[in-house]
Amino acid sequence: MLDAVLLSRLQFVWLIAWHILMPAFTVGLASFIACLEGLRLATGNDVYARLSAFWTKIFAVSFGMGVVSGIAMPFQFGTNWSRFSDATADVISPLMAYEGLTAFFLESAFLGVLLFGRSRVPPSVHFFAAMMVALGTLFSSFWIIAVNSWMQTPAGYALVDGRFEPRDWSAVIFNPSFPYRLAHTVTGFYITTGFVVLGVGAWMLRKGTGGDAAKRMVSLTLWLLMGLVPLQIFLGDAHGLNTLAHQPTKLAAIEANWHREHRAPLTLFAIPDQQAEKNHFAVEVPLLGSLILTHDVNGEVPGLTDVPPHDRPPVVIPFFAFRIMVGLGVIMLAIVATGTLLRRGGRLYTNPLFLRACQWAAPIGFAAVLAGWTTTEVGRQPWTVYGLLRTADSVSPSLTGVDVAISLAAYMVAYLIMFPAGLALMARIAKRGIAAAQEEDPIEAGRPKSPIATLPGEHVP
């Protein structure tokens, strides 16, 4: 018999896993384009205008894909998670509405100017439009992460007849995990965009196309990543301390730590056994677990056996997802460090191995975002609202497994058409090159030679 809860979770995973790839790219890319427009305005250098035109075309495609794939998300709350929606509507609905009022307003008002106004408005106005679109993407991140953080660390509410009613909006929005999650997520989005731009620039240098503009892409993003990648390590550590304080069971699952203990080891690798409550083939470093997780070698680390089995998340998925995310972060740091050394030696644009590595690392940020998202969302299980509302109690009561199987199949077909098509279109723009991006697309109907005028002899009665 088909399980409606499991299939609903799989459907949500399918939709959000594709959708999150777009904001992970467009949030950073919008800010990068605003930066390029600002440099164009400040220096008058045409190379920044050419780069902005090139990335604005790619941004337009990815932004459209993000909007279309995002539309399906609210339907999930109504069709598959109605009991969750009913219980949390008074808290979550206003936050989602604020996203529409702020982010969508800015993006819809200024996106047209950014896309079509390059030769029609002064550069200062075009720069302003780019900043407003970038600000809109950040507002969107702010409100969506406020919702997600509240589900992880709920605050500022009262439970009345099984429903969450807001009592303190500042506590709802700025709940305990919100600042750490917002900083960690937005920085991750910027890093994701940075590696895409770095990879495209490296690819153009390898192919001998792009010229000075490709060098600017590599140089600018490498400077950016030099600051952001180490910053992300610091933010990740702060986020971990916050998880220890507010979601200890999730942290225990991430570390596959079964028993509360002082002077805990760090488990580098293991095969967690949920039934036996132990790890197989564990590779551990003594004391390092307490030192990293509590910043004290004698620190106490929580264990999964602190709570009953039915309150524990599945351990295997967050355990390995977290290690994949950390491993990808180490690769990012190695690439940035290598690029910095090559820059000092004057070989940043000519070392073929480094350029090839940057090209292959272009999607590394997306993989890290997915791994991090898997860690935090699976680690929250078995709750939709942490410690208060179970996932099994959140699904729509009338839903059947067959219903979800049909809709999941339809979503899979639609997304497997949309995303490869969008990716192919962006690849086509990249292959056409930077110079082609500045060419005005022809208007099939043509342009009038003069403003509309009445014919001779005609008059208005």
Coordinates of C-alpha atoms in Angstrom, one line a residue:
M1 CA 0.0 0.0 0.0
L2 CA 1.3 3.4 -0.9
D3 CA 2.2 5.6 2.1
A4 CA 0.8 9.1 1.6
V5 CA 3.1 10.7 4.2
L6 CA 6.3 9.2 2.7
L7 CA 5.2 10.1 -0.9
S8 CA 4.3 13.6 0.2
R9 CA 7.7 14.0 1.7
L10 CA 9.3 12.7 -1.4
Q11 CA 7.3 15.1 -3.5
F12 CA 8.3 18.0 -1.4
V13 CA 12.0 16.9 -1.6
W14 CA 11.7 16.7 -5.4
L15 CA 10.2 20.2 -5.8
I16 CA 12.4 22.0 -3.3
A17 CA 15.6 20.3 -4.4
W18 CA 15.1 21.7 -7.9
H19 CA 13.7 25.0 -6.8
I20 CA 16.4 25.9 -4.3
L21 CA 19.0 25.7 -7.0
M22 CA 17.6 28.8 -8.6
P23 CA 17.7 31.2 -5.6
A24 CA 21.1 29.7 -4.7
F25 CA 22.2 31.1 -8.0
T26 CA 20.1 34.2 -8.6
V27 CA 20.5 35.8 -5.1
G28 CA 24.3 35.9 -5.6
L29 CA 24.1 36.7 -9.3
A30 CA 21.8 39.7 -8.7
S31 CA 24.3 41.2 -6.3
F32 CA 27.1 40.4 -8.7
I33 CA 25.3 42.3 -11.5
A34 CA 24.7 45.2 -9.2
C35 CA 28.4 45.2 -8.4
L36 CA 29.3 45.2 -12.1
E37 CA 26.9 48.1 -12.8
G38 CA 28.4 50.1 -9.9
L39 CA 31.9 49.5 -11.2
R40 CA 30.8 50.5 -14.7
L41 CA 29.3 53.8 -13.3
A42 CA 32.4 54.5 -11.1
T43 CA 35.1 53.7 -13.7
G44 CA 33.4 54.1 -17.1
N45 CA 35.1 50.9 -18.2
D46 CA 33.1 49.2 -20.9
V47 CA 34.2 45.8 -19.8
Y48 CA 31.9 45.9 -16.8
A49 CA 29.0 46.8 -19.0
R50 CA 29.7 43.8 -21.3
L51 CA 30.0 41.5 -18.3
S52 CA 26.8 42.9 -16.8
A53 CA 24.9 42.4 -20.1
F54 CA 26.2 38.8 -20.4
W55 CA 25.2 37.8 -16.9
T56 CA 21.9 39.7 -17.0
K57 CA 20.7 37.4 -19.8
I58 CA 21.6 34.3 -17.8
F59 CA 20.0 35.8 -14.8
A60 CA 16.8 36.4 -16.7
V61 CA 16.5 32.7 -17.6
S62 CA 17.4 31.4 -14.1
F63 CA 15.0 34.0 -12.5
G64 CA 12.2 32.7 -14.6
M65 CA 12.9 29.1 -13.8
G66 CA 13.0 30.1 -10.1
V67 CA 9.6 31.8 -10.3
V68 CA 7.9 28.9 -12.2
S69 CA 9.4 26.2 -9.9
G70 CA 8.5 28.3 -6.8
I71 CA 4.8 28.6 -7.8
A72 CA 4.4 24.8 -7.1
M73 CA 5.6 25.2 -3.5
P74 CA 2.5 26.9 -2.0
F75 CA 0.3 24.3 -3.6
Q76 CA 2.1 21.7 -1.5
F77 CA 1.0 23.3 1.7
G78 CA -2.6 23.3 0.6
T79 CA -2.8 19.9 -1.1
N80 CA -0.4 17.7 0.9
W81 CA 0.1 19.5 4.2
S82 CA -3.3 21.0 5.1
R83 CA -3.1 20.1 8.8
F84 CA 0.3 21.8 9.0
S85 CA -1.1 24.8 7.2
D86 CA -4.1 25.0 9.4
A87 CA -2.0 24.8 12.6
T88 CA 0.6 27.3 11.6
A89 CA -1.2 29.7 9.2
D90 CA -1.4 32.6 11.7
V91 CA 2.4 32.6 12.0
I92 CA 3.6 31.6 8.5
S93 CA 1.0 33.2 6.2
P94 CA 2.0 36.8 7.2
L95 CA 5.7 36.1 6.8
M96 CA 5.0 34.7 3.3
A97 CA 2.9 37.8 2.5
Y98 CA 5.7 40.1 3.6
E99 CA 7.9 38.3 1.0
G100 CA 5.4 39.2 -1.7
L101 CA 5.0 42.8 -0.5
T102 CA 8.8 43.4 -0.4
A103 CA 10.7 41.1 -2.6
F104 CA 8.2 40.6 -5.4
F105 CA 7.4 44.3 -5.5
L106 CA 11.0 45.3 -6.0
E107 CA 11.8 42.5 -8.4
S108 CA 8.7 43.1 -10.6
A109 CA 9.1 46.9 -10.5
F110 CA 12.8 47.0 -11.5
L111 CA 13.5 43.7 -13.4
G112 CA 12.1 45.2 -16.6
V113 CA 14.5 48.2 -16.4
L114 CA 17.4 45.9 -15.7
L115 CA 16.6 43.6 -18.6
F116 CA 15.6 46.1 -21.3
G117 CA 16.7 49.5 -20.1
R118 CA 20.4 49.3 -20.7
S119 CA 20.4 51.6 -23.7
R120 CA 17.2 53.4 -22.8
V121 CA 17.9 54.8 -19.3
P122 CA 21.0 56.6 -17.9
P123 CA 23.6 54.3 -16.4
S124 CA 22.8 55.6 -12.9
V125 CA 19.2 54.6 -13.3
H126 CA 20.2 51.2 -14.6
F127 CA 22.6 50.8 -11.6
F128 CA 19.7 51.7 -9.3
A129 CA 17.4 49.1 -10.9
A130 CA 20.1 46.5 -10.5
M131 CA 20.5 47.3 -6.8
M132 CA 16.7 47.1 -6.3
V133 CA 16.5 43.7 -7.9
A134 CA 19.4 42.5 -5.8
L135 CA 17.7 43.9 -2.7
G136 CA 14.5 42.1 -3.7
T137 CA 16.3 38.7 -3.8
L138 CA 17.8 39.4 -0.4
F139 CA 14.3 40.3 1.0
S140 CA 13.0 37.1 -0.4
S141 CA 15.8 35.1 1.4
F142 CA 15.1 37.0 4.6
W143 CA 11.4 36.1 4.8
I144 CA 11.7 32.5 3.6
I145 CA 14.5 31.8 6.0
A146 CA 12.5 33.5 8.8
V147 CA 9.7 30.9 8.1
N148 CA 12.1 28.0 8.0
S149 CA 14.0 29.1 11.1
W150 CA 10.7 29.4 13.0
M151 CA 9.9 25.8 12.1
Q152 CA 13.3 24.8 13.4
T153 CA 13.3 26.9 16.6
P154 CA 9.8 28.2 17.2
A155 CA 9.4 31.2 19.4
G156 CA 6.9 34.1 20.1
Y157 CA 3.8 32.0 19.9
A158 CA 1.0 30.5 22.0
L159 CA -0.7 27.2 21.4
V160 CA -4.5 27.8 21.4
D161 CA -6.8 24.9 20.5
G162 CA -4.0 23.1 18.6
R163 CA -3.0 26.2 16.6
F164 CA 0.0 28.4 16.8
E165 CA -1.0 32.0 17.5
P166 CA 1.6 34.8 17.3
R167 CA 2.2 36.7 20.5
D168 CA 5.5 38.5 19.7
W169 CA 6.3 39.1 16.1
S170 CA 9.9 40.2 16.8
A171 CA 10.4 36.8 18.6
V172 CA 8.7 35.0 15.7
I173 CA 10.9 36.6 13.0
F174 CA 14.2 36.8 15.0
N175 CA 13.8 33.3 16.5
P176 CA 16.9 31.7 18.1
S177 CA 18.3 30.2 14.9
F178 CA 17.3 32.9 12.4
P179 CA 20.5 35.1 12.4
Y180 CA 22.8 32.2 12.0
R181 CA 20.7 30.4 9.4
L182 CA 20.3 33.6 7.3
A183 CA 24.0 34.5 7.4
H184 CA 25.0 30.9 6.6
T185 CA 22.5 30.5 3.8
V186 CA 23.0 33.8 2.0
T187 CA 26.8 33.4 2.2
G188 CA 26.4 29.9 0.7
F189 CA 24.3 31.4 -2.1
Y190 CA 27.0 34.0 -2.8
I191 CA 29.7 31.3 -2.8
T192 CA 27.6 29.2 -5.2
T193 CA 27.3 32.1 -7.7
G194 CA 31.0 32.9 -7.2
F195 CA 32.1 29.4 -8.3
V196 CA 29.7 29.5 -11.3
V197 CA 31.2 32.8 -12.5
L198 CA 34.7 31.5 -11.8
G199 CA 34.1 28.4 -13.7
V200 CA 32.6 30.2 -16.8
G201 CA 35.5 32.6 -16.8
A202 CA 38.0 29.8 -16.5
W203 CA 36.3 28.0 -19.4
M204 CA 36.5 31.1 -21.6
L205 CA 40.2 31.5 -20.8
R206 CA 40.8 27.9 -21.7
K207 CA 39.0 28.3 -25.0
G208 CA 40.7 31.6 -25.7
T209 CA 37.5 33.6 -25.8
G210 CA 36.2 36.4 -23.5
G211 CA 39.6 38.2 -23.4
D212 CA 39.9 40.8 -20.7
A213 CA 36.3 40.3 -19.6
A214 CA 37.0 36.6 -18.8
K215 CA 40.1 37.7 -16.7
R216 CA 38.0 40.2 -14.8
M217 CA 35.4 37.4 -14.1
V218 CA 38.1 35.1 -12.6
S219 CA 39.9 37.9 -10.7
L220 CA 36.8 39.5 -9.2
T221 CA 35.2 36.3 -8.1
L222 CA 38.4 34.9 -6.7
W223 CA 38.8 38.1 -4.5
L224 CA 35.2 37.6 -3.4
L225 CA 35.7 33.9 -2.6
M226 CA 38.9 34.6 -0.7
G227 CA 36.7 36.4 1.9
L228 CA 33.5 34.4 1.7
V229 CA 34.8 30.9 1.9
P230 CA 36.7 31.4 5.2
L231 CA 33.8 33.5 6.5
Q232 CA 31.5 30.6 5.8
I233 CA 33.6 28.3 7.9
F234 CA 33.3 30.7 10.8
L235 CA 29.5 31.1 10.2
G236 CA 29.1 27.3 10.0
D237 CA 30.8 26.9 13.4
A238 CA 28.5 29.5 15.0
H239 CA 25.5 27.8 13.5
G240 CA 26.7 24.5 15.0
L241 CA 26.9 26.1 18.4
N242 CA 23.4 27.4 18.0
T243 CA 22.2 23.9 17.0
L244 CA 23.8 22.5 20.1
A245 CA 21.9 24.9 22.2
H246 CA 18.5 24.6 20.6
Q247 CA 18.3 21.4 18.6
P248 CA 20.6 19.0 20.5
T249 CA 19.0 15.8 19.0
K250 CA 19.6 17.1 15.5
L251 CA 23.3 17.7 16.4
A252 CA 23.6 14.2 17.8
A253 CA 22.2 12.8 14.6
I254 CA 24.6 14.8 12.5
E255 CA 27.5 13.5 14.6
A256 CA 26.0 10.0 15.0
N257 CA 26.6 10.3 18.7
W258 CA 24.4 7.8 20.5
H259 CA 25.3 8.6 24.2
R260 CA 25.7 11.9 26.0
E261 CA 29.4 12.2 27.0
H262 CA 32.2 14.5 27.9
R263 CA 35.5 14.5 26.0
A264 CA 33.7 13.1 22.9
P265 CA 35.6 12.0 19.8
L266 CA 35.0 13.3 16.4
T267 CA 33.6 10.6 14.1
L268 CA 35.1 11.1 10.6
F269 CA 33.4 8.0 9.1
A270 CA 31.0 5.3 10.3
I271 CA 28.0 3.3 9.3
P272 CA 25.3 4.3 11.9
D273 CA 23.0 1.5 13.0
Q274 CA 19.7 3.0 14.2
Q275 CA 18.4 -0.3 15.5
A276 CA 21.5 -1.3 17.5
E277 CA 22.1 2.4 18.6
K278 CA 25.8 2.2 17.6
N279 CA 28.2 2.9 14.8
H280 CA 30.1 0.3 12.7
F281 CA 33.6 0.7 11.2
A282 CA 33.9 4.1 13.0
V283 CA 37.0 6.2 12.4
E284 CA 37.3 8.6 15.2
V285 CA 39.7 11.3 16.5
P286 CA 39.8 11.4 20.3
L287 CA 38.6 14.6 22.1
L288 CA 38.1 16.5 18.9
G289 CA 34.3 16.2 18.9
S290 CA 33.9 18.1 22.2
L291 CA 36.5 20.6 21.1
I292 CA 34.8 21.5 17.8
L293 CA 31.2 21.2 19.0
T294 CA 31.5 23.0 22.4
H295 CA 34.9 24.8 22.0
D296 CA 36.0 22.9 25.2
V297 CA 38.0 19.7 25.2
N298 CA 36.0 18.6 28.3
G299 CA 32.7 19.8 26.8
E300 CA 29.6 17.6 27.0
V301 CA 28.1 16.4 23.7
P302 CA 24.4 15.3 23.6
G303 CA 23.4 11.8 22.5
L304 CA 20.5 10.3 20.5
T305 CA 19.5 8.1 23.5
D306 CA 18.7 11.3 25.4
V307 CA 15.3 11.1 23.7
P308 CA 12.9 8.1 22.9
P309 CA 13.5 6.3 19.6
H310 CA 10.3 7.8 18.1
D311 CA 11.6 11.3 18.6
R312 CA 14.9 10.7 16.8
P313 CA 15.7 11.7 13.2
P314 CA 17.0 9.1 10.7
V315 CA 20.7 9.2 11.4
V316 CA 22.4 8.0 8.2
I317 CA 21.2 10.8 5.9
P318 CA 22.2 13.9 8.0
F319 CA 25.4 12.2 9.1
F320 CA 26.6 11.7 5.5
A321 CA 25.1 14.9 4.1
F322 CA 26.9 17.0 6.6
R323 CA 30.2 15.3 5.8
I324 CA 29.6 15.8 2.1
M325 CA 29.0 19.5 2.7
V326 CA 32.2 19.9 4.8
G327 CA 34.2 17.9 2.2
L328 CA 33.0 20.2 -0.6
G329 CA 33.9 23.2 1.6
V330 CA 37.4 21.9 2.0
I331 CA 37.7 21.6 -1.8
M332 CA 36.5 25.1 -2.2
L333 CA 39.0 26.4 0.2
A334 CA 41.8 24.5 -1.6
I335 CA 40.8 26.0 -5.0
V336 CA 40.7 29.6 -3.5
A337 CA 44.1 29.1 -1.8
T338 CA 45.6 27.7 -5.0
G339 CA 44.2 30.6 -7.0
T340 CA 45.7 33.1 -4.5
L341 CA 49.1 31.5 -4.9
L342 CA 48.9 31.5 -8.7
R343 CA 47.9 35.2 -8.6
R344 CA 51.0 36.0 -6.7
G345 CA 53.1 34.1 -9.2
G346 CA 51.4 35.8 -12.2
R347 CA 50.0 32.5 -13.5
L348 CA 46.4 32.9 -12.5
Y349 CA 45.1 33.1 -16.1
T350 CA 47.5 30.7 -17.7
N351 CA 47.7 27.6 -15.5
P352 CA 45.7 25.0 -17.4
L353 CA 45.2 22.6 -14.4
F354 CA 43.8 25.4 -12.2
L355 CA 41.5 26.6 -15.0
R356 CA 40.3 23.1 -15.6
A357 CA 39.7 22.6 -11.9
C358 CA 37.7 25.9 -11.7
Q359 CA 35.6 24.8 -14.7
W360 CA 34.8 21.4 -13.1
A361 CA 34.1 23.1 -9.7
A362 CA 31.4 25.4 -11.2
P363 CA 28.5 23.4 -9.8
I364 CA 30.2 22.7 -6.4
G365 CA 28.2 25.3 -4.6
F366 CA 24.9 23.8 -5.7
A367 CA 26.0 20.4 -4.3
A368 CA 27.0 22.0 -1.0
V369 CA 23.7 23.8 -0.8
L370 CA 21.7 20.6 -1.3
A371 CA 23.9 18.7 1.2
G372 CA 23.4 21.5 3.8
W373 CA 19.7 21.7 3.2
T374 CA 19.4 17.9 3.5
T375 CA 21.3 18.0 6.8
T376 CA 19.1 20.6 8.4
E377 CA 15.8 19.4 7.1
V378 CA 16.2 15.6 7.7
G379 CA 17.9 16.4 11.0
R380 CA 14.7 18.2 12.1
Q381 CA 12.6 15.1 11.6
P382 CA 10.2 13.7 12.9
W383 CA 8.9 17.2 13.3
T384 CA 7.6 19.9 10.9
V385 CA 7.6 22.4 13.8
Y386 CA 10.5 21.2 16.0
G387 CA 9.4 19.4 19.1
L388 CA 5.7 20.5 18.7
L389 CA 4.1 19.2 15.5
R390 CA 5.0 15.9 14.0
T391 CA 5.4 15.3 10.3
A392 CA 3.0 12.4 10.4
D393 CA 0.4 14.7 11.9
S394 CA 0.9 17.5 9.3
V395 CA -0.2 15.7 6.2
S396 CA -3.7 16.2 4.7
P397 CA -6.1 13.6 6.2
S398 CA -8.0 13.0 3.0
L399 CA -4.9 12.3 1.0
T400 CA -4.3 8.9 -0.4
G401 CA -1.0 7.3 -1.6
V402 CA -2.4 7.0 -5.1
D403 CA -3.2 10.8 -5.2
V404 CA 0.3 11.7 -4.3
A405 CA 1.9 9.1 -6.6
I406 CA 0.0 10.7 -9.6
S407 CA 0.9 14.3 -8.7
L408 CA 4.5 13.3 -8.0
A409 CA 4.8 11.6 -11.4
A410 CA 3.4 14.7 -13.1
Y411 CA 5.8 17.0 -11.2
M412 CA 8.7 14.8 -12.1
V413 CA 7.9 14.9 -15.8
A414 CA 7.4 18.7 -15.8
Y415 CA 10.6 19.4 -14.0
L416 CA 12.6 17.0 -16.1
I417 CA 11.5 19.0 -19.1
M418 CA 11.8 22.5 -17.6
F419 CA 15.2 22.3 -15.9
P420 CA 17.2 20.7 -18.7
A421 CA 15.6 23.1 -21.2
G422 CA 16.6 26.1 -19.0
L423 CA 20.1 24.8 -18.5
A424 CA 20.5 24.3 -22.3
L425 CA 19.3 27.9 -22.9
M426 CA 21.8 29.3 -20.4
A427 CA 24.6 27.1 -21.9
R428 CA 23.7 28.5 -25.3
I429 CA 24.0 32.1 -24.0
A430 CA 27.4 31.3 -22.5
K431 CA 28.6 29.7 -25.8
R432 CA 27.6 32.7 -27.8
G433 CA 30.0 34.7 -25.6
I434 CA 30.2 38.1 -23.9
A435 CA 30.3 40.2 -27.1
A436 CA 27.0 38.7 -28.4
A437 CA 25.3 39.5 -25.1
Q438 CA 25.5 43.3 -25.9
E439 CA 23.8 42.9 -29.3
E440 CA 20.2 44.2 -29.2
D441 CA 17.7 41.4 -30.1
P442 CA 15.8 42.4 -33.3
I443 CA 12.2 43.6 -32.9
E444 CA 10.2 41.5 -35.4
A445 CA 7.6 44.2 -35.9
G446 CA 10.3 46.8 -36.6
R447 CA 10.7 50.3 -35.1
P448 CA 8.7 53.4 -36.2
K449 CA 10.8 56.1 -37.7
S450 CA 8.9 58.8 -35.8
P451 CA 6.3 59.0 -33.1
I452 CA 2.7 58.2 -34.0
A453 CA 1.0 61.2 -35.7
T454 CA -2.4 61.8 -37.3
L455 CA -2.7 61.7 -41.1
P456 CA -2.9 65.0 -43.0
G457 CA -6.4 66.3 -43.2
E458 CA -7.7 64.1 -40.3
H459 CA -9.2 65.8 -37.3
V460 CA -10.8 64.7 -34.1
P461 CA -14.5 65.6 -33.9

